[in-house]
Coordinates of C-alpha atoms in Angstrom, one line a residue:
Chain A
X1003 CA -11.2 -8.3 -48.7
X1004 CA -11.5 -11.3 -46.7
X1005 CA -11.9 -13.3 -50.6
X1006 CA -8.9 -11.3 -52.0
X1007 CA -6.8 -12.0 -48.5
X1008 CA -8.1 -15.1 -47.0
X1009 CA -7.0 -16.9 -44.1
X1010 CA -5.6 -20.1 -45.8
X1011 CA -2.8 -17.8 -46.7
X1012 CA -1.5 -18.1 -43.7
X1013 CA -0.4 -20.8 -41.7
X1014 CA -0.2 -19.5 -38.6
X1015 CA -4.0 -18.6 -39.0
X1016 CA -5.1 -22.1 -39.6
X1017 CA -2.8 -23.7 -37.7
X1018 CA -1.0 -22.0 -35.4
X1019 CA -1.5 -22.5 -31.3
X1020 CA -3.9 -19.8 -31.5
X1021 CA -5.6 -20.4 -34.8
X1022 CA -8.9 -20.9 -36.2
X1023 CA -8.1 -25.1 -35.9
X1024 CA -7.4 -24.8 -32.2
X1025 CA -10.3 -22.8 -31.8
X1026 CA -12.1 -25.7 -33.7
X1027 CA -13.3 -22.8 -36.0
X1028 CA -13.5 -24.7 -39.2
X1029 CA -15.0 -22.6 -41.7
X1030 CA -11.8 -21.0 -42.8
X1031 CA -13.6 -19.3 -45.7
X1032 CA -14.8 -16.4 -43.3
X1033 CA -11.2 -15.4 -42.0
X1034 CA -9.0 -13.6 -43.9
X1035 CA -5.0 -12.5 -43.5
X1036 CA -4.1 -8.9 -44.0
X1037 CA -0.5 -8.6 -45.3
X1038 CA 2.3 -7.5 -43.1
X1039 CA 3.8 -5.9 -46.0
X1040 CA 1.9 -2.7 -46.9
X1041 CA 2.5 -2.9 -50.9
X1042 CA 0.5 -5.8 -50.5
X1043 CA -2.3 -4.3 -48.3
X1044 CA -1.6 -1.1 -51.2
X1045 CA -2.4 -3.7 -54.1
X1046 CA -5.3 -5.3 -52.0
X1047 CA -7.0 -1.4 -51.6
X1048 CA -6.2 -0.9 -55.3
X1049 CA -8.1 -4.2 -56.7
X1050 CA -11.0 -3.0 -54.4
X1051 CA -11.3 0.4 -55.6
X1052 CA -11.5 -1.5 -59.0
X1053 CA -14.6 -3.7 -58.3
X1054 CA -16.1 -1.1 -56.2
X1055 CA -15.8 1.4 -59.5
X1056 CA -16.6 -1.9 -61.5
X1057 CA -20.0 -3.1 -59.2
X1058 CA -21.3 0.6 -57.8
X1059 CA -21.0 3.5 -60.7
X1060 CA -23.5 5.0 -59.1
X1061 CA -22.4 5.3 -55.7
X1062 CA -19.0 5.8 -57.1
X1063 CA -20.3 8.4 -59.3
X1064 CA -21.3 10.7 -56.1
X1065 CA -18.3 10.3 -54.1
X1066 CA -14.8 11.5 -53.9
X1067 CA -13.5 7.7 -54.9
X1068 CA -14.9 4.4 -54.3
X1069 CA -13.1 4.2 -51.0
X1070 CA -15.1 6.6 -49.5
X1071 CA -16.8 5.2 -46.2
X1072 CA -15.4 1.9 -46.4
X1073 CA -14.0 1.5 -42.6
X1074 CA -9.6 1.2 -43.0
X1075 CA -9.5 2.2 -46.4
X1076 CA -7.8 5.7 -47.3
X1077 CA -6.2 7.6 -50.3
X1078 CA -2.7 9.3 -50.0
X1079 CA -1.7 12.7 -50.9
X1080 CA -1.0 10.8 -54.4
X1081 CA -4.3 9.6 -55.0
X1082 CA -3.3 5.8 -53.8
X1083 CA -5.8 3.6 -52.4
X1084 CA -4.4 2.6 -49.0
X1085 CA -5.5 0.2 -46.3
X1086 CA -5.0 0.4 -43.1
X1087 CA -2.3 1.8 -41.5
X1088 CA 1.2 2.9 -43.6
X1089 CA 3.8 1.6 -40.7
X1090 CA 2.1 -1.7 -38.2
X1091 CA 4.8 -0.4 -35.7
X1092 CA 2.4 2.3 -34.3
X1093 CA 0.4 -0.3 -32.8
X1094 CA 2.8 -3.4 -32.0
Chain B
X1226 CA -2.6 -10.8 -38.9
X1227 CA -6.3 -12.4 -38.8
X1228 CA -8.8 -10.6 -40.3
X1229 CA -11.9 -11.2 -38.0
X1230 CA -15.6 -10.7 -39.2
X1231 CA -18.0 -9.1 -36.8
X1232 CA -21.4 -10.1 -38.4
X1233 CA -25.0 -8.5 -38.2
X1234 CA -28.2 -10.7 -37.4
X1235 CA -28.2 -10.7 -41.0
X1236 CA -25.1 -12.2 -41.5
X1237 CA -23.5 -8.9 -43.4
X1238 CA -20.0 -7.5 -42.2
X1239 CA -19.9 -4.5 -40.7
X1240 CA -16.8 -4.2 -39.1
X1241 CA -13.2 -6.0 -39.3
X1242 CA -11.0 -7.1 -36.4
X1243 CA -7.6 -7.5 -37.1
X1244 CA -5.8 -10.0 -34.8
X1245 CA -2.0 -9.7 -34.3
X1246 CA -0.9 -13.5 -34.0
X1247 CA 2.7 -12.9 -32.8
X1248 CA 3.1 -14.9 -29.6
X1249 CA 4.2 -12.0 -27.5
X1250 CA 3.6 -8.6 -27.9
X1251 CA 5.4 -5.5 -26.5
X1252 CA 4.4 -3.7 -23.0
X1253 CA 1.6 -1.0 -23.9
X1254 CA 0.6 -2.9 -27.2
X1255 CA -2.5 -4.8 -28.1
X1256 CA -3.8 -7.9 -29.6
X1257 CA -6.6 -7.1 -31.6
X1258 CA -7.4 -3.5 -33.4
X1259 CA -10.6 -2.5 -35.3
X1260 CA -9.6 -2.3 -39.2
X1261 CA -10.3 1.3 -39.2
X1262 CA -8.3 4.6 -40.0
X1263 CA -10.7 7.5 -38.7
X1264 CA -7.8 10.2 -39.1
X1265 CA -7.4 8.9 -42.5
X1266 CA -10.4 7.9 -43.8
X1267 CA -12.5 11.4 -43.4
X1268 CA -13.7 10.5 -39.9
X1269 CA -15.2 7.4 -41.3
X1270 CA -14.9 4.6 -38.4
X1271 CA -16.5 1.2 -37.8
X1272 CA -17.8 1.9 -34.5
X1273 CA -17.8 -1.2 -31.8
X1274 CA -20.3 -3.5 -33.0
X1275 CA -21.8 -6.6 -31.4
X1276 CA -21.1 -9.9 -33.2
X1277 CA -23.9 -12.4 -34.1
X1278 CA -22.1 -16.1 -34.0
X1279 CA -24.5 -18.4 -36.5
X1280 CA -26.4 -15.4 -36.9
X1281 CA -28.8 -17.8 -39.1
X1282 CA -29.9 -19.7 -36.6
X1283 CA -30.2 -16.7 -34.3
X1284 CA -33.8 -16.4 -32.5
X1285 CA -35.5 -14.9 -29.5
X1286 CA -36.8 -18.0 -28.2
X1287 CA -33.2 -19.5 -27.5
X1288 CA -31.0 -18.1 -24.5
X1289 CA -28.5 -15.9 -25.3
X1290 CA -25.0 -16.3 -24.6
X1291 CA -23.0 -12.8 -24.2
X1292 CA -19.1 -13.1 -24.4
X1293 CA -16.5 -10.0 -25.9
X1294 CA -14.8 -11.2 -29.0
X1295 CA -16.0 -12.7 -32.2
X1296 CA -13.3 -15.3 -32.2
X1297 CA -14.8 -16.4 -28.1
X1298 CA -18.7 -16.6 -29.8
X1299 CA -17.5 -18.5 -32.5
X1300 CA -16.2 -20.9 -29.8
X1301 CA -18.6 -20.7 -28.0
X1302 CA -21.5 -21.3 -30.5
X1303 CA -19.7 -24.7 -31.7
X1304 CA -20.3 -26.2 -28.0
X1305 CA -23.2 -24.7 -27.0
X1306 CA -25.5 -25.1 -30.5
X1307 CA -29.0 -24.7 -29.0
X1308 CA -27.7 -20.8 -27.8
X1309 CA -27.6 -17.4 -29.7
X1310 CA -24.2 -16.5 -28.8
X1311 CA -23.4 -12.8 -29.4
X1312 CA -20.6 -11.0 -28.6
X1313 CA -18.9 -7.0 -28.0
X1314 CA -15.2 -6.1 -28.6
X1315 CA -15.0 -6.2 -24.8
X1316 CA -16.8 -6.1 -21.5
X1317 CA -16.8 -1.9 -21.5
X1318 CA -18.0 -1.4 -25.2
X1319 CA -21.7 -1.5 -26.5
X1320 CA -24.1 -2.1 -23.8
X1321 CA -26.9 -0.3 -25.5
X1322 CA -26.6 -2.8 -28.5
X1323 CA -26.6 -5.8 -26.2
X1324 CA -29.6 -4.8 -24.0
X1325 CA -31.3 -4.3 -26.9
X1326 CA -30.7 -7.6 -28.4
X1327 CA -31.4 -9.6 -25.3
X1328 CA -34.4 -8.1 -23.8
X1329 CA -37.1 -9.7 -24.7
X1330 CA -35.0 -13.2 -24.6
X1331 CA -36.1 -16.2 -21.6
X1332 CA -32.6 -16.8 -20.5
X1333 CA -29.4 -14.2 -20.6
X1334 CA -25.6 -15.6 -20.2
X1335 CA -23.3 -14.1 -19.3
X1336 CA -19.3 -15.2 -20.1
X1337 CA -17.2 -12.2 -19.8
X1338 CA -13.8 -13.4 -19.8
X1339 CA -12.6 -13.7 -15.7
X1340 CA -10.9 -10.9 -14.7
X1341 CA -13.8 -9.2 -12.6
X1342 CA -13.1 -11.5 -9.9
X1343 CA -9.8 -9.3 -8.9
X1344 CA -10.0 -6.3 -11.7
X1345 CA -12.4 -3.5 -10.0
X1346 CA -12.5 -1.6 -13.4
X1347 CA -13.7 -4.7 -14.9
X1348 CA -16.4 -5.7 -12.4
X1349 CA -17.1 -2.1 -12.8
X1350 CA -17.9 -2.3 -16.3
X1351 CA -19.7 -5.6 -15.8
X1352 CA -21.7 -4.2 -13.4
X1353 CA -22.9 -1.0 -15.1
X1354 CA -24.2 -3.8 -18.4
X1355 CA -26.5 -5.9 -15.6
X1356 CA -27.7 -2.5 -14.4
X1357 CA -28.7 -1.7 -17.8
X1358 CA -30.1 -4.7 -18.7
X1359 CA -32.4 -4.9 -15.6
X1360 CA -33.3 -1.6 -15.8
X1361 CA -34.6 -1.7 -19.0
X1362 CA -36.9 -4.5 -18.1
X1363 CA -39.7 -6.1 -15.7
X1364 CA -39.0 -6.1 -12.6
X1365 CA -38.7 -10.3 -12.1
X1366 CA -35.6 -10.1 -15.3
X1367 CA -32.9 -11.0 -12.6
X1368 CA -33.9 -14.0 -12.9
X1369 CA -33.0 -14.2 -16.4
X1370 CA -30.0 -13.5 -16.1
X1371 CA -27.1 -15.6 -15.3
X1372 CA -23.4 -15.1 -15.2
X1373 CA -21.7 -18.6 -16.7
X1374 CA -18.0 -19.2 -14.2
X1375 CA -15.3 -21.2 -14.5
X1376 CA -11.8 -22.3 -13.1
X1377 CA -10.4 -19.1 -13.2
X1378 CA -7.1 -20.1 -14.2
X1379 CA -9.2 -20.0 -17.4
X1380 CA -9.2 -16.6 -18.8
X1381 CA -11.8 -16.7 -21.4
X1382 CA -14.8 -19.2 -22.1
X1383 CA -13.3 -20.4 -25.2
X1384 CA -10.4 -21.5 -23.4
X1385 CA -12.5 -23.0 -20.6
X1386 CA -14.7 -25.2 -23.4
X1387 CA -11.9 -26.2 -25.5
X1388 CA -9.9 -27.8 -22.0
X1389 CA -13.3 -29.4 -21.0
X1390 CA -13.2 -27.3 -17.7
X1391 CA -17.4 -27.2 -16.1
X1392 CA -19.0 -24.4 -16.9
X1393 CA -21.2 -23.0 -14.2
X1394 CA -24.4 -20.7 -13.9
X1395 CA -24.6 -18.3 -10.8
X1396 CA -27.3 -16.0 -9.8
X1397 CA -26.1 -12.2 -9.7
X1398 CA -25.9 -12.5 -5.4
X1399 CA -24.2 -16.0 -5.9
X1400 CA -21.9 -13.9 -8.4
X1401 CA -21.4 -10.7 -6.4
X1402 CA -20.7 -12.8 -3.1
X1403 CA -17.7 -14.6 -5.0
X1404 CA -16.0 -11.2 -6.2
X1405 CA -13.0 -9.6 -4.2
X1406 CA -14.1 -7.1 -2.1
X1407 CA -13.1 -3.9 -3.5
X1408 CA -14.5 -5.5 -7.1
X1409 CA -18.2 -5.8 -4.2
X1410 CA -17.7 -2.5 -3.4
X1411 CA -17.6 -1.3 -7.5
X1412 CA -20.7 -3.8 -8.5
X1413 CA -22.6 -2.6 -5.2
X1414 CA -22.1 1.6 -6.6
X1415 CA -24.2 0.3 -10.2
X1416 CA -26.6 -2.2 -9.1
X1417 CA -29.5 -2.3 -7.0
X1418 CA -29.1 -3.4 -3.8
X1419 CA -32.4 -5.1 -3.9
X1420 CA -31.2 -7.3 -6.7
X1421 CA -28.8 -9.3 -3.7
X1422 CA -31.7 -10.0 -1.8
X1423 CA -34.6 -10.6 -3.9
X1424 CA -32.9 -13.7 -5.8

């Protein structure tokens, strides 16, 4: 997730008054930025469902979907790999 | 929103903070979350696990730094390099994990971010870790343990190191004698009373 959504995306992250710069944390590679937009964070669940179907058949192969266990990820009454929450609003 | 790592001794992730980097958030809200949907996700949730800053050069032989917040021990590990820094979501959460990890090391820091000088729930929570740590080993481990102060218009360590401001070691009496006293009267309910007098 962190490779697919990483924190050089976001200036703010790097950058901002509270970033990883300020916080003279320079190894940017191990932050990542998880969309606002929840299509994006949709698309982001989707592509890992892909390389977890792609990397672990086996595991895969026993489980309801490749998502299963992984911490924020979900499927919807659809079948749509989800992560995270649907609306950020609950918590901000 | 940051996407925050919270690394095993091993180096592997096991959890995700998400940090919301809006400058001001709204009464009631807060600013980090685990990336985790339990309701959604079957019941699967990432816990509260402790962070290991530079886990590769993490050893028992080095003192340990304890802060709350992967972000603070990241920090904290770039100015203090000869130091296992680990680190909790907060000063209430996963004091089984940390006595664990720091049991059997010489020297035990402790930089919980300032608020138990005035918050009672927080000194609270402070208090009941120490008790766990010195209860879980010999007798002479209080003096092992530290707690690392600072200007307390300073919240956290991070901010404290990256302003210069001296960071200082206090015994647990030296500690408990500079609380408020209704945060005394919290510490005293947890820990020994012989741990004020014998250090």
């Amino acid at each position: 997730l962190i490779e697919l959504a990483p924190a050089t995306d976001s200036k703010e992250i790097i950058d901002g008054s509270k970033g990883l710069r300020a916080r003279k944390i320079l190894d940017f590679e191990n932050y990542g930025a998880l969309p606002q937009k929840q299509a994006k964070r949709r698309d982001l669940a989707r592509e890992i469902r892909s390389l977890i179907n792609q990397k672990f058949p086996e595991f895969v192969r026993w489980q309801k979907s490749g998502l299963s266990g992984l911490s924020g990820f979900w499927l919807d009454k659809a079948g749509r790999s989800q992560l995270w929450l649907e609306k950020i609003t609950r918590v901000q | 929103m940051m996407l925050i790592p919270y690394r095993t001794q091993d180096g592997l992730v096991q959890a995700c903070q998400i940090r919301f980097m809006c400058r001001r958030l709204s009464s009631h809200s807060v600013r980090y979350v685990w990336l985790s949907t339990p309701k959604k996700s079957g019941d699967v949730s990432c816990g509260s696990p402790l962070h290991f800053a530079a886990y590769k050069a993490f050893s028992i032989d080095k003192p340990t730094l304890v802060t709350e917040g992967a972000l603070k021990a990241e920090t904290a590990q770039i100015f203090n390099k000869d130091f296992n820094v680990l680190a909790s979501a907060g000063v209430a959460c996963s004091h089984e994990e940390i006595t664990a990890r720091v049991s059997r090391i010489p020297l035990v820091l402790i930089a919980f971010d300032t608020d138990y000088y005035e918050n009672h729930y927080v000194a609270r929570a402070m208090a009941k870790l120490l008790n766990l740590i010195l209860a879980s080993n010999e007798a002479d481990f209080y003096n092992r343990i530290k707690i690392l102060t600072w200007n307390r218009k300073y919240k956290g360590i991070d901010d404290a190191l990256l302003k210069g401001i001296p960071i200082n070691s206090q015994s647990l009496s030296e500690w408990y004698q500079s609380l408020a006293e209704k945060c005394q009267k919290e510490v005293g309910q947890f820990l020994h009373k012989g741990v004020f007098t014998m250090v």
